[in-house]
Amino acid sequence: MATRWKRRPEGSTWGDFGEDDQLGRLNLLTPAKLKAGIGEVTEGLSFCLSLPLDFPGGAVLNPRRHPPRLSPTLQDGCPCLNFPLARLDGRNTDVLSDDQVTLALQYSTQWDSFAHVGAFFDAMGNGVKEKVYYNGYRANEHVVGPRDYRPDGDVDVDGPYGAHALGVANMARKAIQGRAVLVDLKKHFGLERRYVGYQDLMRVLDADRITVTPGDMLVLRTGFTEVLVGMNREPDIEVLDRTASVLDGRDDALLQWITDSGVAAICADNYAVEGLPAQESTLGQRPALPLHQHCLFKLGVPLAELWWLADLADWLQARGRSAFLLTAPPLYLPGAVGSPVTPVATV
Ligand code: UVW
């Protein structure tokens, strides 16, 4: 029995990978799985699956997330770009440039760690719903935030803020490499907004003869970032809200398929993998981000968003292929909840 919880959410994997596990389904990226991914490499070609990190542009996709701000570091108060080291010692012949960035870690092509979405859940079975994350890790003990807004017993915490458990650093240590399969939803459903549920997904897998095996990373091309890139950093949110497929997080059959398929991660080229807002629900209390809750909170399946998949998808489609080797470690940044990533597909 884990000390952090006495009851786990229905349908969750808590405890299955160990009492203190912080990797969830990434545990399925085994040596055999990596070798299976390497087995998909026949041509020795690589594809960069990242957007330039100053896309989408502005803060209209998410008002919390602003474009990166680069600046030079300072050397004795001087911007260190083309800095002549001779100013420090007249014999020096070097010219030095060095910079820094203020970056919303989930602004552009990114990973969500399990610290990104938790839930109010009665993990101790004592009738008290606490803020918990995957495998029972606790708000303000492991994922530390500011003084709480609720007057109901949350610990007052002033920092140090951050994901001291479940953050992207664990994922970086794991290195995230393995077999991935690309499912081309754009090819089947075009660029209109569509909430893709279990039936739709099965139809596409059947039509394209795609087999997803446990430990595969599922990569979904919807065409969203293709439209976004065409907007050249001035995103039109009204158009984007009507653009491309999103997974239907309210479709229980789809969530069950994610559980049963054993996928290790889900990566997409759209904004949130699932449709936001989620479809209407008849339930009173329900998650606003049901697929995030299913994957990040219950299963330990990390999500990745805003990837650039067009070139890879077209290349695979022209050859009747869907599988490739994916290498996508996030930044090894202790305490971070999310991370930019430069994923690489090798075929
Ligand atoms: C949200 O906050 C909606 O996050 P994500 O980037 O995971 O979609």
Coordinates of C-alpha atoms and ligand atoms in Angstrom, one line a residue:
M1 CA 0.0 0.0 0.0
A2 CA 1.5 3.3 -1.0
T3 CA 1.9 5.9 1.7
R4 CA 0.7 8.7 -0.4
W5 CA -2.7 7.1 -1.1
K6 CA -5.0 4.4 0.2
R7 CA -7.3 4.5 -2.8
R8 CA -6.5 5.2 -6.4
P9 CA -8.7 6.7 -9.1
E10 CA -10.8 4.2 -10.9
G11 CA -9.0 3.0 -14.1
S12 CA -5.7 4.5 -13.0
T13 CA -2.2 2.9 -13.1
W14 CA -1.1 4.3 -9.8
G15 CA 1.2 1.9 -8.1
D16 CA 1.5 -0.4 -11.1
F17 CA 5.0 0.8 -11.9
G18 CA 6.0 1.1 -8.3
E19 CA 5.1 3.1 -5.2
D20 CA 7.3 6.0 -6.1
D21 CA 7.1 5.8 -9.8
Q22 CA 7.2 9.2 -11.7
L23 CA 7.4 7.9 -15.3
G24 CA 4.1 6.2 -15.8
R25 CA 3.8 4.6 -19.2
L26 CA 7.2 5.9 -20.2
N27 CA 8.3 2.8 -18.3
L28 CA 7.2 0.9 -21.4
L29 CA 10.0 2.5 -23.4
T30 CA 12.1 -0.5 -22.8
P31 CA 15.3 -1.6 -24.6
A32 CA 13.2 -3.9 -26.7
K33 CA 10.9 -1.0 -27.7
L34 CA 13.9 1.2 -28.5
K35 CA 15.3 -1.6 -30.7
A36 CA 11.9 -1.8 -32.4
G37 CA 12.1 1.9 -33.1
I38 CA 15.6 1.6 -34.5
G39 CA 14.3 -1.3 -36.6
E40 CA 12.0 1.3 -38.4
V41 CA 15.1 3.2 -39.6
T42 CA 15.7 2.2 -43.2
E43 CA 16.9 5.3 -44.9
G44 CA 18.9 7.2 -42.4
L45 CA 16.8 10.4 -42.7
S46 CA 15.9 12.7 -39.9
F47 CA 13.0 15.1 -39.6
C48 CA 12.8 18.0 -37.1
L49 CA 9.3 18.0 -35.5
S50 CA 9.6 21.4 -33.8
L51 CA 8.1 24.7 -34.7
P52 CA 10.4 27.7 -34.4
L53 CA 9.8 28.4 -30.7
D54 CA 8.5 31.9 -31.4
F55 CA 5.4 30.4 -32.9
P56 CA 2.4 30.6 -32.5
G57 CA 3.0 34.3 -32.0
G58 CA 1.3 36.6 -29.5
A59 CA -0.6 35.2 -26.6
V60 CA -4.0 34.4 -28.2
L61 CA -3.8 30.6 -28.0
N62 CA -3.2 30.9 -24.3
P63 CA -3.1 34.3 -22.5
R64 CA -0.7 32.9 -19.8
R65 CA 1.9 32.1 -22.4
H66 CA 3.9 34.8 -24.1
P67 CA 6.5 34.5 -26.8
P68 CA 10.1 34.0 -25.8
R69 CA 12.2 37.1 -25.0
L70 CA 15.8 36.7 -25.9
S71 CA 18.5 39.0 -24.6
P72 CA 22.2 39.0 -24.2
T73 CA 23.7 38.2 -20.8
L74 CA 25.6 41.1 -19.2
Q75 CA 29.3 41.4 -18.9
D76 CA 30.2 44.2 -16.5
G77 CA 26.9 45.8 -17.4
C78 CA 27.5 45.4 -21.1
P79 CA 25.3 43.2 -23.4
C80 CA 27.5 40.3 -24.2
L81 CA 27.0 40.1 -28.0
N82 CA 30.2 40.6 -30.0
F83 CA 31.9 41.4 -26.7
P84 CA 35.7 41.9 -27.2
L85 CA 37.4 40.0 -24.4
A86 CA 40.2 42.5 -24.9
R87 CA 38.1 44.7 -22.6
L88 CA 39.0 42.3 -19.7
D89 CA 42.6 41.8 -20.7
G90 CA 44.2 43.7 -23.6
R91 CA 46.0 40.6 -24.7
N92 CA 42.7 38.7 -25.4
T93 CA 41.8 38.3 -29.1
D94 CA 38.4 36.7 -28.6
V95 CA 34.9 38.0 -29.4
L96 CA 32.1 36.5 -27.2
S97 CA 28.4 36.3 -27.6
D98 CA 26.2 34.8 -24.9
D99 CA 22.4 35.0 -24.3
Q100 CA 19.4 34.2 -22.1
V101 CA 15.7 33.8 -22.6
T102 CA 12.5 34.3 -20.8
L103 CA 10.3 31.5 -22.1
A104 CA 6.9 30.1 -21.2
L105 CA 7.9 26.5 -21.3
Q106 CA 4.6 25.4 -22.9
Y107 CA 4.4 28.3 -25.4
S108 CA 5.3 26.3 -28.5
T109 CA 6.4 22.7 -29.4
Q110 CA 6.3 21.1 -26.0
W111 CA 5.8 18.3 -23.5
D112 CA 3.4 18.3 -20.6
S113 CA 4.7 16.5 -17.6
F114 CA 2.4 14.8 -15.0
A115 CA 2.7 17.9 -12.9
H116 CA 0.7 19.8 -15.5
V117 CA -2.7 18.5 -14.5
G118 CA -3.9 17.0 -11.3
A119 CA -7.3 16.7 -9.6
F120 CA -9.2 17.1 -6.4
F121 CA -9.4 13.5 -5.3
D122 CA -9.9 11.7 -2.0
A123 CA -6.7 9.6 -2.1
M124 CA -6.7 8.7 1.6
G125 CA -10.3 7.5 1.7
N126 CA -11.1 9.9 4.5
G127 CA -13.7 11.9 2.7
V128 CA -11.4 14.8 2.0
K129 CA -10.7 15.7 -1.6
E130 CA -7.1 16.9 -1.8
K131 CA -5.2 18.3 -4.8
V132 CA -3.2 15.3 -6.0
Y133 CA -1.3 14.3 -9.1
Y134 CA -0.3 11.1 -10.8
N135 CA 0.6 8.3 -8.3
G136 CA -0.6 10.3 -5.4
Y137 CA 2.0 13.1 -5.4
R138 CA 0.7 16.1 -3.6
A139 CA 0.1 19.7 -4.3
N140 CA 2.4 21.9 -2.1
E141 CA 4.4 18.9 -0.9
H142 CA 5.7 17.8 -4.4
V143 CA 4.2 20.3 -6.8
V144 CA 4.7 23.5 -4.9
G145 CA 2.6 26.6 -5.6
P146 CA 1.6 29.8 -4.0
R147 CA -0.6 30.3 -1.0
D148 CA -3.9 28.7 -1.8
Y149 CA -7.1 30.5 -2.9
R150 CA -9.4 28.1 -0.9
P151 CA -10.1 28.5 2.8
D152 CA -10.3 24.7 3.3
G153 CA -7.1 23.5 4.7
D154 CA -4.6 23.7 2.0
V155 CA -1.0 24.3 3.2
D156 CA 0.2 27.9 2.9
V157 CA 3.4 27.6 0.8
D158 CA 5.6 30.4 -0.4
G159 CA 8.1 28.4 -2.4
P160 CA 10.4 27.3 -3.7
Y161 CA 7.8 26.9 -6.4
G162 CA 7.9 24.1 -8.9
A163 CA 7.5 20.4 -9.7
H164 CA 9.8 18.8 -7.2
A165 CA 8.3 15.5 -8.3
L166 CA 6.7 14.5 -11.6
G167 CA 8.4 17.3 -13.6
V168 CA 10.1 17.2 -17.0
A169 CA 13.4 16.4 -15.4
N170 CA 12.3 12.8 -14.9
M171 CA 11.4 12.6 -18.6
A172 CA 14.7 14.1 -19.6
R173 CA 16.6 11.4 -17.6
K174 CA 14.5 8.8 -19.3
A175 CA 15.6 10.3 -22.6
I176 CA 12.3 9.5 -24.4
Q177 CA 13.3 7.4 -27.4
G178 CA 11.4 4.6 -29.0
R179 CA 9.0 3.4 -31.7
A180 CA 6.3 5.9 -32.7
V181 CA 3.4 5.6 -35.1
L182 CA 1.9 8.5 -36.9
V183 CA -1.8 8.7 -37.5
D184 CA -2.8 11.2 -40.2
L185 CA -6.1 12.6 -39.1
K186 CA -5.8 15.5 -41.6
K187 CA -5.7 13.0 -44.5
H188 CA -9.0 11.5 -43.4
F189 CA -10.9 14.5 -41.9
G190 CA -9.3 17.5 -43.6
L191 CA -8.8 20.8 -41.8
E192 CA -12.3 21.4 -40.4
R193 CA -12.6 21.2 -36.6
R194 CA -13.7 17.7 -35.6
Y195 CA -13.9 16.0 -32.2
V196 CA -12.4 12.6 -33.0
G197 CA -13.7 9.8 -30.8
Y198 CA -13.1 6.1 -30.6
Q199 CA -15.1 5.2 -33.8
D200 CA -13.3 7.8 -35.9
L201 CA -9.9 6.7 -34.6
M202 CA -10.6 3.0 -35.2
R203 CA -11.8 3.8 -38.8
V204 CA -8.5 5.6 -39.5
L205 CA -6.3 2.9 -38.0
D206 CA -8.2 0.3 -40.0
A207 CA -8.1 2.3 -43.3
D208 CA -4.4 2.9 -43.0
R209 CA -3.6 -0.5 -41.6
I210 CA -1.9 0.9 -38.5
T211 CA -1.1 -1.3 -35.6
V212 CA -0.4 0.4 -32.3
T213 CA 1.5 -1.9 -29.9
P214 CA 2.0 -1.3 -26.1
G215 CA 4.9 1.1 -25.5
D216 CA 4.4 2.9 -28.9
M217 CA 4.2 6.7 -28.8
L218 CA 1.1 7.8 -30.7
V219 CA 1.7 10.8 -32.9
L220 CA -1.3 12.6 -34.4
R221 CA -1.1 14.8 -37.4
T222 CA -4.2 17.1 -37.6
G223 CA -2.8 19.9 -39.8
F224 CA -3.3 22.5 -37.1
T225 CA 0.3 23.8 -37.0
E226 CA 0.3 23.9 -40.8
V227 CA -2.5 26.5 -40.7
L228 CA -0.9 28.2 -37.7
V229 CA 2.5 28.6 -39.5
G230 CA 0.6 30.1 -42.5
M231 CA -0.5 32.9 -40.1
N232 CA 3.1 33.9 -39.7
R233 CA 3.1 34.7 -35.9
E234 CA -0.2 36.6 -36.1
P235 CA -2.6 33.8 -35.2
D236 CA -6.3 34.4 -35.9
I237 CA -8.0 32.6 -33.0
E238 CA -11.4 32.5 -34.6
V239 CA -10.0 30.6 -37.5
L240 CA -7.9 28.4 -35.3
D241 CA -10.8 27.5 -33.1
R242 CA -12.5 26.0 -36.2
T243 CA -9.3 24.3 -37.5
A244 CA -8.3 20.7 -37.5
S245 CA -9.1 17.5 -35.5
V246 CA -8.9 17.3 -31.8
L247 CA -9.4 14.2 -29.6
D248 CA -12.8 14.0 -27.9
G249 CA -11.9 13.8 -24.3
R250 CA -15.5 13.1 -23.3
D251 CA -15.6 9.9 -25.3
D252 CA -15.2 7.2 -22.7
A253 CA -14.6 4.6 -25.4
L254 CA -11.6 6.6 -26.6
L255 CA -10.2 7.0 -23.1
Q256 CA -10.6 3.2 -22.6
W257 CA -8.7 2.6 -25.9
I258 CA -5.9 4.8 -24.6
T259 CA -5.8 2.7 -21.5
D260 CA -6.0 -0.6 -23.3
S261 CA -3.6 0.2 -26.2
G262 CA -0.7 0.7 -23.8
V263 CA 0.5 3.8 -25.7
A264 CA 3.4 5.4 -23.8
A265 CA 2.8 9.0 -24.9
I266 CA 0.5 11.0 -27.1
C267 CA 2.0 13.7 -29.3
A268 CA 0.0 16.0 -31.6
D269 CA 0.4 19.0 -33.8
N270 CA -2.6 20.7 -32.4
Y271 CA -2.9 23.0 -29.3
A272 CA -4.0 20.6 -26.6
V273 CA -4.3 17.1 -28.1
E274 CA -8.0 17.1 -27.0
G275 CA -10.7 19.6 -27.9
L276 CA -11.0 22.6 -25.7
P277 CA -13.6 23.4 -24.6
A278 CA -14.4 19.7 -24.2
Q279 CA -17.8 18.6 -25.4
E280 CA -20.8 19.2 -23.1
S281 CA -21.2 16.8 -20.2
T282 CA -24.3 15.8 -18.3
L283 CA -22.1 15.2 -15.2
G284 CA -22.3 17.9 -12.5
Q285 CA -18.6 17.6 -11.3
R286 CA -16.3 16.8 -14.2
P287 CA -12.9 17.7 -15.5
A288 CA -12.6 20.6 -17.9
L289 CA -9.7 18.7 -19.5
P290 CA -10.9 15.1 -19.5
L291 CA -8.2 13.6 -21.7
H292 CA -5.5 15.5 -19.8
Q293 CA -6.9 14.1 -16.6
H294 CA -7.1 10.6 -18.0
C295 CA -3.6 10.6 -19.4
L296 CA -1.6 12.9 -17.0
F297 CA -3.4 12.2 -13.7
K298 CA -4.7 8.6 -14.0
L299 CA -2.5 6.7 -16.5
G300 CA 0.9 8.5 -16.5
V301 CA 0.8 9.1 -20.3
P302 CA 2.6 12.3 -21.1
L303 CA 1.1 14.6 -23.7
A304 CA 2.9 16.7 -26.3
E305 CA 1.5 19.5 -28.3
L306 CA 2.1 21.9 -31.2
W307 CA 4.5 19.6 -33.0
W308 CA 5.4 20.1 -36.7
L309 CA 4.4 16.9 -38.4
A310 CA 3.7 17.9 -42.0
D311 CA 7.0 16.9 -43.6
L312 CA 7.3 13.6 -41.8
A313 CA 3.6 12.7 -42.4
D314 CA 3.9 13.4 -46.1
W315 CA 7.1 11.4 -46.4
L316 CA 5.6 8.4 -44.5
Q317 CA 2.3 8.6 -46.5
A318 CA 4.2 8.5 -49.8
R319 CA 5.8 5.3 -48.8
G320 CA 2.7 3.7 -47.1
R321 CA 4.5 3.8 -43.7
S322 CA 3.4 5.0 -40.3
A323 CA 6.2 3.9 -37.9
F324 CA 9.5 5.6 -37.1
L325 CA 12.1 6.1 -34.4
L326 CA 11.2 9.1 -32.2
T327 CA 13.8 10.8 -30.0
A328 CA 12.2 13.6 -27.9
P329 CA 13.8 14.3 -24.5
P330 CA 12.5 17.5 -22.9
L331 CA 14.9 20.0 -21.2
Y332 CA 16.6 18.6 -18.1
L333 CA 15.3 21.5 -16.1
P334 CA 14.7 20.5 -12.4
G335 CA 11.4 21.8 -11.1
A336 CA 9.8 22.5 -14.5
V337 CA 6.3 21.4 -15.3
G338 CA 6.5 21.6 -19.1
S339 CA 9.3 21.9 -21.6
P340 CA 10.0 22.9 -25.1
V341 CA 11.3 20.0 -27.2
T342 CA 13.0 19.5 -30.5
P343 CA 11.6 16.1 -31.4
V344 CA 13.5 14.2 -34.1
A345 CA 11.9 11.5 -36.2
T346 CA 14.4 9.1 -37.9
V347 CA 13.2 6.9 -40.8
Ligands
UVW1 C1 -3.5 23.9 -21.0 O1 -3.3 24.6 -20.0 C2 -4.8 23.9 -21.7 O2 -2.5 23.2 -21.3 P1 -2.0 22.4 -22.6 O3 -0.8 23.1 -23.1 O4 -1.6 21.1 -22.0 O5 -3.1 22.3 -23.6

